[in-house]
């Protein structure tokens, strides 16, 4: 995969960190790569289990344009991605990690109880955050702001007591859609009562109506009368489902 390290070095790095006394660590895994057979994928998960880390992030292999992988695929030197293989490896991942006591708390993230990433969980739950430094993003619930990426220009502006940044004011519908997108990715799900409370009545009824087809497919279930959550099968289509539930920006 053209990585700068190999499997032996990755294994050694984790063990050195553990030997140094760090316990709250995470591993990133990639599945869906055509040369990653199901047997190799299982071996990766077995190694992860052996290392006994409390948090795991796992992502489906994607091909970005203008990368070496994209070039190799175009030239026929590497096979193309296989969506069915990726889906099967994802579902195997979910089942295996649940068996080992991990909670699937976000589409791509698994953790032992109460070992969730506090940083990322705040994003998914819409908590306000402040970004400091070049390229940093901030969010206050109603607006999103991002600082200039150029280091030199950022420093020059600070000398003039300015913070060079752009800002986007989110509409009410933008905010609802962001909540739909982020909450559905988590095991806590989308709280319809929160939507009515924070954004006004009417939205939840519209969302529930749009979700009917996904109830029928078994992709969404009701965790309780006010909470919608994705099933394991629904997790495979989380982005599609969220987009279908989005409130039309023209809606008043």
Tab-separated table of C-alpha atoms in Angstrom:
chain	number	residue	atom	x	y	z
A	1	UNK	CA	0.000	0.000	0.000
A	2	UNK	CA	3.058	2.253	-0.291
A	3	UNK	CA	3.129	2.951	3.441
A	4	UNK	CA	6.387	4.137	5.001
A	5	UNK	CA	6.234	1.429	7.693
A	6	UNK	CA	5.558	-2.293	7.750
A	7	UNK	CA	3.469	-4.543	9.991
A	8	UNK	CA	6.356	-5.428	12.277
A	9	UNK	CA	7.122	-1.731	12.907
A	10	UNK	CA	3.451	-0.970	13.601
A	11	UNK	CA	3.281	-3.791	16.147
A	12	UNK	CA	6.498	-2.601	17.779
A	13	UNK	CA	5.273	1.007	17.966
A	14	UNK	CA	2.125	0.012	19.861
A	15	UNK	CA	4.070	-2.136	22.327
A	16	UNK	CA	6.625	0.624	22.964
A	17	UNK	CA	3.830	3.052	23.755
A	18	UNK	CA	2.275	0.529	26.153
A	19	UNK	CA	5.648	-0.200	27.764
A	20	UNK	CA	6.053	3.539	28.350
A	21	UNK	CA	2.887	3.476	30.464
A	22	UNK	CA	0.252	4.824	28.081
A	23	UNK	CA	-3.006	2.905	28.448
A	24	UNK	CA	-5.567	5.073	26.671
A	25	UNK	CA	-4.496	4.534	23.063
A	26	UNK	CA	-6.201	3.786	19.751
A	27	UNK	CA	-5.458	1.838	16.584
A	28	UNK	CA	-6.531	2.720	13.045
A	29	UNK	CA	-7.450	-0.140	10.721
A	30	UNK	CA	-8.237	-0.153	6.997
A	31	UNK	CA	-10.445	-2.750	5.327
A	32	UNK	CA	-11.823	-3.251	1.818
A	33	UNK	CA	-8.430	-3.236	0.090
A	34	UNK	CA	-8.649	-5.835	-2.733
A	35	UNK	CA	-5.414	-7.554	-1.687
A	36	UNK	CA	-6.658	-7.806	1.909
A	37	UNK	CA	-8.233	-11.263	1.915
A	38	UNK	CA	-10.798	-12.148	4.550
A	39	UNK	CA	-8.166	-14.360	6.185
A	40	UNK	CA	-5.708	-11.463	6.396
A	41	UNK	CA	-8.453	-9.184	7.737
A	42	UNK	CA	-9.221	-11.712	10.473
A	43	UNK	CA	-5.501	-11.913	11.271
A	44	UNK	CA	-5.384	-8.111	11.629
A	45	UNK	CA	-8.318	-8.199	14.038
A	46	UNK	CA	-6.765	-11.062	16.012
A	47	UNK	CA	-3.559	-9.014	16.340
A	48	UNK	CA	-5.608	-6.008	17.494
A	49	UNK	CA	-7.302	-8.195	20.111
A	50	UNK	CA	-3.907	-9.485	21.239
A	51	UNK	CA	-2.608	-5.914	21.704
A	52	UNK	CA	-5.635	-5.165	23.926
A	53	UNK	CA	-6.088	-1.497	23.065
A	54	UNK	CA	-9.241	0.224	24.380
A	55	UNK	CA	-10.185	2.077	21.192
A	56	UNK	CA	-10.251	1.178	17.501
A	57	UNK	CA	-11.067	3.255	14.427
A	58	UNK	CA	-11.690	1.344	11.202
A	59	UNK	CA	-12.157	2.850	7.750
A	60	UNK	CA	-13.070	1.465	4.365
A	61	UNK	CA	-10.300	1.898	1.811
A	62	UNK	CA	-11.026	4.796	-0.525
A	63	UNK	CA	-9.126	5.965	-3.583
A	64	UNK	CA	-8.308	9.666	-3.666
A	65	UNK	CA	-7.509	11.301	-6.984
A	66	UNK	CA	-3.907	12.234	-7.779
A	67	UNK	CA	-2.500	9.569	-5.436
A	68	UNK	CA	-0.118	6.731	-6.244
A	69	UNK	CA	-2.912	4.214	-5.632
A	70	UNK	CA	-5.228	5.950	-8.092
A	71	UNK	CA	-2.433	5.922	-10.666
A	72	UNK	CA	-1.715	2.217	-10.119
A	73	UNK	CA	-5.405	1.326	-10.491
A	74	UNK	CA	-5.715	3.377	-13.660
A	75	UNK	CA	-2.673	1.595	-15.123
A	76	UNK	CA	-4.021	-1.809	-14.115
A	77	UNK	CA	-1.189	-2.442	-11.660
A	78	UNK	CA	-3.613	-2.610	-8.716
A	79	UNK	CA	-7.180	-4.010	-8.649
A	80	UNK	CA	-10.100	-1.623	-8.153
A	81	UNK	CA	-11.961	-1.390	-4.850
A	82	UNK	CA	-14.707	-3.959	-4.300
A	83	UNK	CA	-17.778	-2.615	-2.488
A	84	UNK	CA	-19.124	-6.068	-1.637
A	85	UNK	CA	-15.810	-7.100	-0.090
A	86	UNK	CA	-15.701	-3.878	1.902
A	87	UNK	CA	-19.256	-4.398	3.211
A	88	UNK	CA	-18.575	-8.001	4.211
A	89	UNK	CA	-15.366	-7.081	6.039
A	90	UNK	CA	-17.136	-4.219	7.807
A	91	UNK	CA	-19.920	-6.497	9.071
A	92	UNK	CA	-17.354	-9.088	10.193
A	93	UNK	CA	-15.503	-6.320	12.032
A	94	UNK	CA	-18.668	-5.261	13.866
A	95	UNK	CA	-19.498	-8.792	14.955
A	96	UNK	CA	-15.964	-9.649	16.045
A	97	UNK	CA	-15.394	-6.490	18.085
A	98	UNK	CA	-18.782	-6.761	19.780
A	99	UNK	CA	-17.860	-10.302	20.784
A	100	UNK	CA	-14.680	-8.945	22.363
A	101	UNK	CA	-16.550	-6.351	24.418
A	102	UNK	CA	-16.184	-3.264	22.234
A	103	UNK	CA	-19.098	-0.886	21.752
A	104	UNK	CA	-19.772	0.271	18.195
A	105	UNK	CA	-20.413	3.847	19.259
A	106	UNK	CA	-19.896	5.578	15.902
A	107	UNK	CA	-19.881	4.308	12.322
A	108	UNK	CA	-16.084	4.012	12.176
A	109	UNK	CA	-15.266	3.816	15.880
A	110	UNK	CA	-15.305	1.113	18.547
A	111	UNK	CA	-14.355	1.331	22.204
A	112	UNK	CA	-14.379	-0.558	25.462
A	113	UNK	CA	-17.113	0.855	27.767
A	114	UNK	CA	-16.560	4.546	28.605
A	115	UNK	CA	-13.382	4.706	26.490
A	116	UNK	CA	-14.957	6.787	23.719
A	117	UNK	CA	-12.967	9.534	22.042
A	118	UNK	CA	-14.122	12.604	23.960
A	119	UNK	CA	-12.744	14.926	21.278
A	120	UNK	CA	-14.614	13.376	18.341
A	121	UNK	CA	-17.723	12.586	20.356
A	122	UNK	CA	-18.140	16.289	20.992
A	123	UNK	CA	-18.212	16.860	17.225
A	124	UNK	CA	-20.868	14.214	16.709
A	125	UNK	CA	-22.983	15.618	19.527
A	126	UNK	CA	-22.798	19.208	18.295
A	127	UNK	CA	-20.807	20.594	21.235
A	128	UNK	CA	-19.207	24.010	20.644
A	129	UNK	CA	-15.438	24.094	20.175
A	130	UNK	CA	-12.704	26.676	19.641
A	131	UNK	CA	-9.883	26.151	17.128
A	132	UNK	CA	-6.605	28.056	17.616
A	133	UNK	CA	-3.889	28.357	14.978
A	134	UNK	CA	-3.607	28.185	11.183
A	135	UNK	CA	-6.358	26.118	9.506
A	136	UNK	CA	-8.149	25.617	12.840
A	137	UNK	CA	-11.952	25.410	12.794
A	138	UNK	CA	-14.369	26.708	15.416
A	139	UNK	CA	-18.082	26.096	15.975
A	140	UNK	CA	-20.497	27.763	18.388
A	141	UNK	CA	-23.714	26.000	17.467
A	142	UNK	CA	-24.849	28.685	15.030
A	143	UNK	CA	-21.754	29.544	12.984
A	144	UNK	CA	-18.630	27.839	11.721
A	145	UNK	CA	-15.320	29.675	11.395
A	146	UNK	CA	-11.990	28.573	9.939
A	147	UNK	CA	-8.635	30.335	10.168
A	148	UNK	CA	-6.396	31.006	7.203
A	149	UNK	CA	-4.093	28.071	6.401
A	150	UNK	CA	-0.987	30.087	5.510
A	151	UNK	CA	1.366	30.167	8.520
A	152	UNK	CA	3.191	33.364	7.541
A	153	UNK	CA	0.004	35.324	6.842
A	154	UNK	CA	-1.548	34.050	10.056
A	155	UNK	CA	1.410	35.305	12.108
A	156	UNK	CA	1.477	38.646	10.284
A	157	UNK	CA	-2.194	39.162	11.098
A	158	UNK	CA	-1.673	38.390	14.781
A	159	UNK	CA	0.916	41.178	14.948
A	160	UNK	CA	-1.879	43.497	13.792
A	161	UNK	CA	-4.230	42.111	16.462
A	162	UNK	CA	-6.315	40.358	13.826
A	163	UNK	CA	-7.373	36.748	13.420
A	164	UNK	CA	-7.646	36.009	9.687
A	165	UNK	CA	-10.660	33.770	9.300
A	166	UNK	CA	-13.743	33.102	7.225
A	167	UNK	CA	-17.155	32.437	8.712
A	168	UNK	CA	-20.317	30.644	7.659
A	169	UNK	CA	-23.585	31.408	9.436
A	170	UNK	CA	-25.671	28.224	9.495
A	171	UNK	CA	-29.341	28.426	8.644
A	172	UNK	CA	-31.876	26.648	10.818
A	173	UNK	CA	-32.172	23.909	8.195
A	174	UNK	CA	-28.359	23.593	7.999
A	175	UNK	CA	-28.236	23.010	11.737
A	176	UNK	CA	-30.970	20.376	11.626
A	177	UNK	CA	-29.221	18.574	8.775
A	178	UNK	CA	-25.897	18.611	10.581
A	179	UNK	CA	-27.555	17.065	13.609
A	180	UNK	CA	-29.166	14.392	11.436
A	181	UNK	CA	-25.839	13.575	9.787
A	182	UNK	CA	-23.752	13.390	12.967
A	183	UNK	CA	-26.255	11.841	15.384
A	184	UNK	CA	-27.207	8.991	13.058
A	185	UNK	CA	-23.563	7.906	12.956
A	186	UNK	CA	-23.584	7.182	16.688
A	187	UNK	CA	-25.022	4.453	18.892
A	188	UNK	CA	-26.939	7.146	20.787
A	189	UNK	CA	-28.882	7.945	17.623
A	190	UNK	CA	-31.061	10.861	16.605
A	191	UNK	CA	-33.233	12.314	19.362
A	192	UNK	CA	-36.466	13.578	17.788
A	193	UNK	CA	-37.481	15.385	20.963
A	194	UNK	CA	-34.164	17.266	20.901
A	195	UNK	CA	-34.864	18.339	17.325
A	196	UNK	CA	-38.250	19.750	18.328
A	197	UNK	CA	-36.768	21.362	21.425
A	198	UNK	CA	-33.741	22.936	19.732
A	199	UNK	CA	-35.043	23.704	16.265
A	200	UNK	CA	-38.814	23.943	16.540
A	201	UNK	CA	-41.737	21.569	16.123
A	202	UNK	CA	-42.536	20.096	12.736
A	203	UNK	CA	-39.068	18.917	11.815
A	204	UNK	CA	-39.304	15.577	13.628
A	205	UNK	CA	-42.585	14.646	11.940
A	206	UNK	CA	-41.078	15.348	8.534
A	207	UNK	CA	-37.962	13.318	9.342
A	208	UNK	CA	-39.961	10.338	10.621
A	209	UNK	CA	-42.006	10.297	7.436
A	210	UNK	CA	-38.838	10.335	5.311
A	211	UNK	CA	-37.443	7.482	7.408
A	212	UNK	CA	-40.339	5.100	6.741
A	213	UNK	CA	-38.634	3.338	3.823
A	214	UNK	CA	-35.564	2.692	5.988
A	215	UNK	CA	-37.713	1.204	8.759
A	216	UNK	CA	-39.135	-1.180	6.154
A	217	UNK	CA	-35.627	-2.149	4.973
A	218	UNK	CA	-34.441	-2.779	8.524
A	219	UNK	CA	-31.819	-0.035	8.313
A	220	UNK	CA	-33.320	2.158	11.062
A	221	UNK	CA	-35.051	1.141	14.279
A	222	UNK	CA	-36.527	3.043	17.185
A	223	UNK	CA	-34.367	2.751	20.285
A	224	UNK	CA	-37.220	4.336	22.216
A	225	UNK	CA	-40.272	6.376	21.142
A	226	UNK	CA	-38.116	9.441	20.419
A	227	UNK	CA	-34.787	8.008	19.235
A	228	UNK	CA	-33.857	6.655	15.796
A	229	UNK	CA	-30.711	4.534	15.439
A	230	UNK	CA	-29.104	2.725	12.516
A	231	UNK	CA	-28.863	-1.054	12.505
A	232	UNK	CA	-25.604	-2.773	11.529
A	233	UNK	CA	-26.938	-3.085	7.981
A	234	UNK	CA	-27.974	0.574	8.043
A	235	UNK	CA	-24.434	1.579	8.982
A	236	UNK	CA	-23.369	0.492	5.495
A	237	UNK	CA	-25.576	3.214	4.046
A	238	UNK	CA	-25.300	5.903	6.742
A	239	UNK	CA	-24.382	8.759	4.394
A	240	UNK	CA	-27.168	7.860	1.952
A	241	UNK	CA	-29.747	7.547	4.725
A	242	UNK	CA	-28.773	10.877	6.272
A	243	UNK	CA	-28.989	12.657	2.916
A	244	UNK	CA	-32.471	11.245	2.337
A	245	UNK	CA	-33.599	12.584	5.718
A	246	UNK	CA	-32.139	16.052	5.185
A	247	UNK	CA	-34.518	18.997	5.351
A	248	UNK	CA	-34.784	20.817	2.028
A	249	UNK	CA	-32.918	24.118	2.301
A	250	UNK	CA	-35.889	25.854	0.680
A	251	UNK	CA	-38.173	24.745	3.517
A	252	UNK	CA	-39.427	27.650	5.600
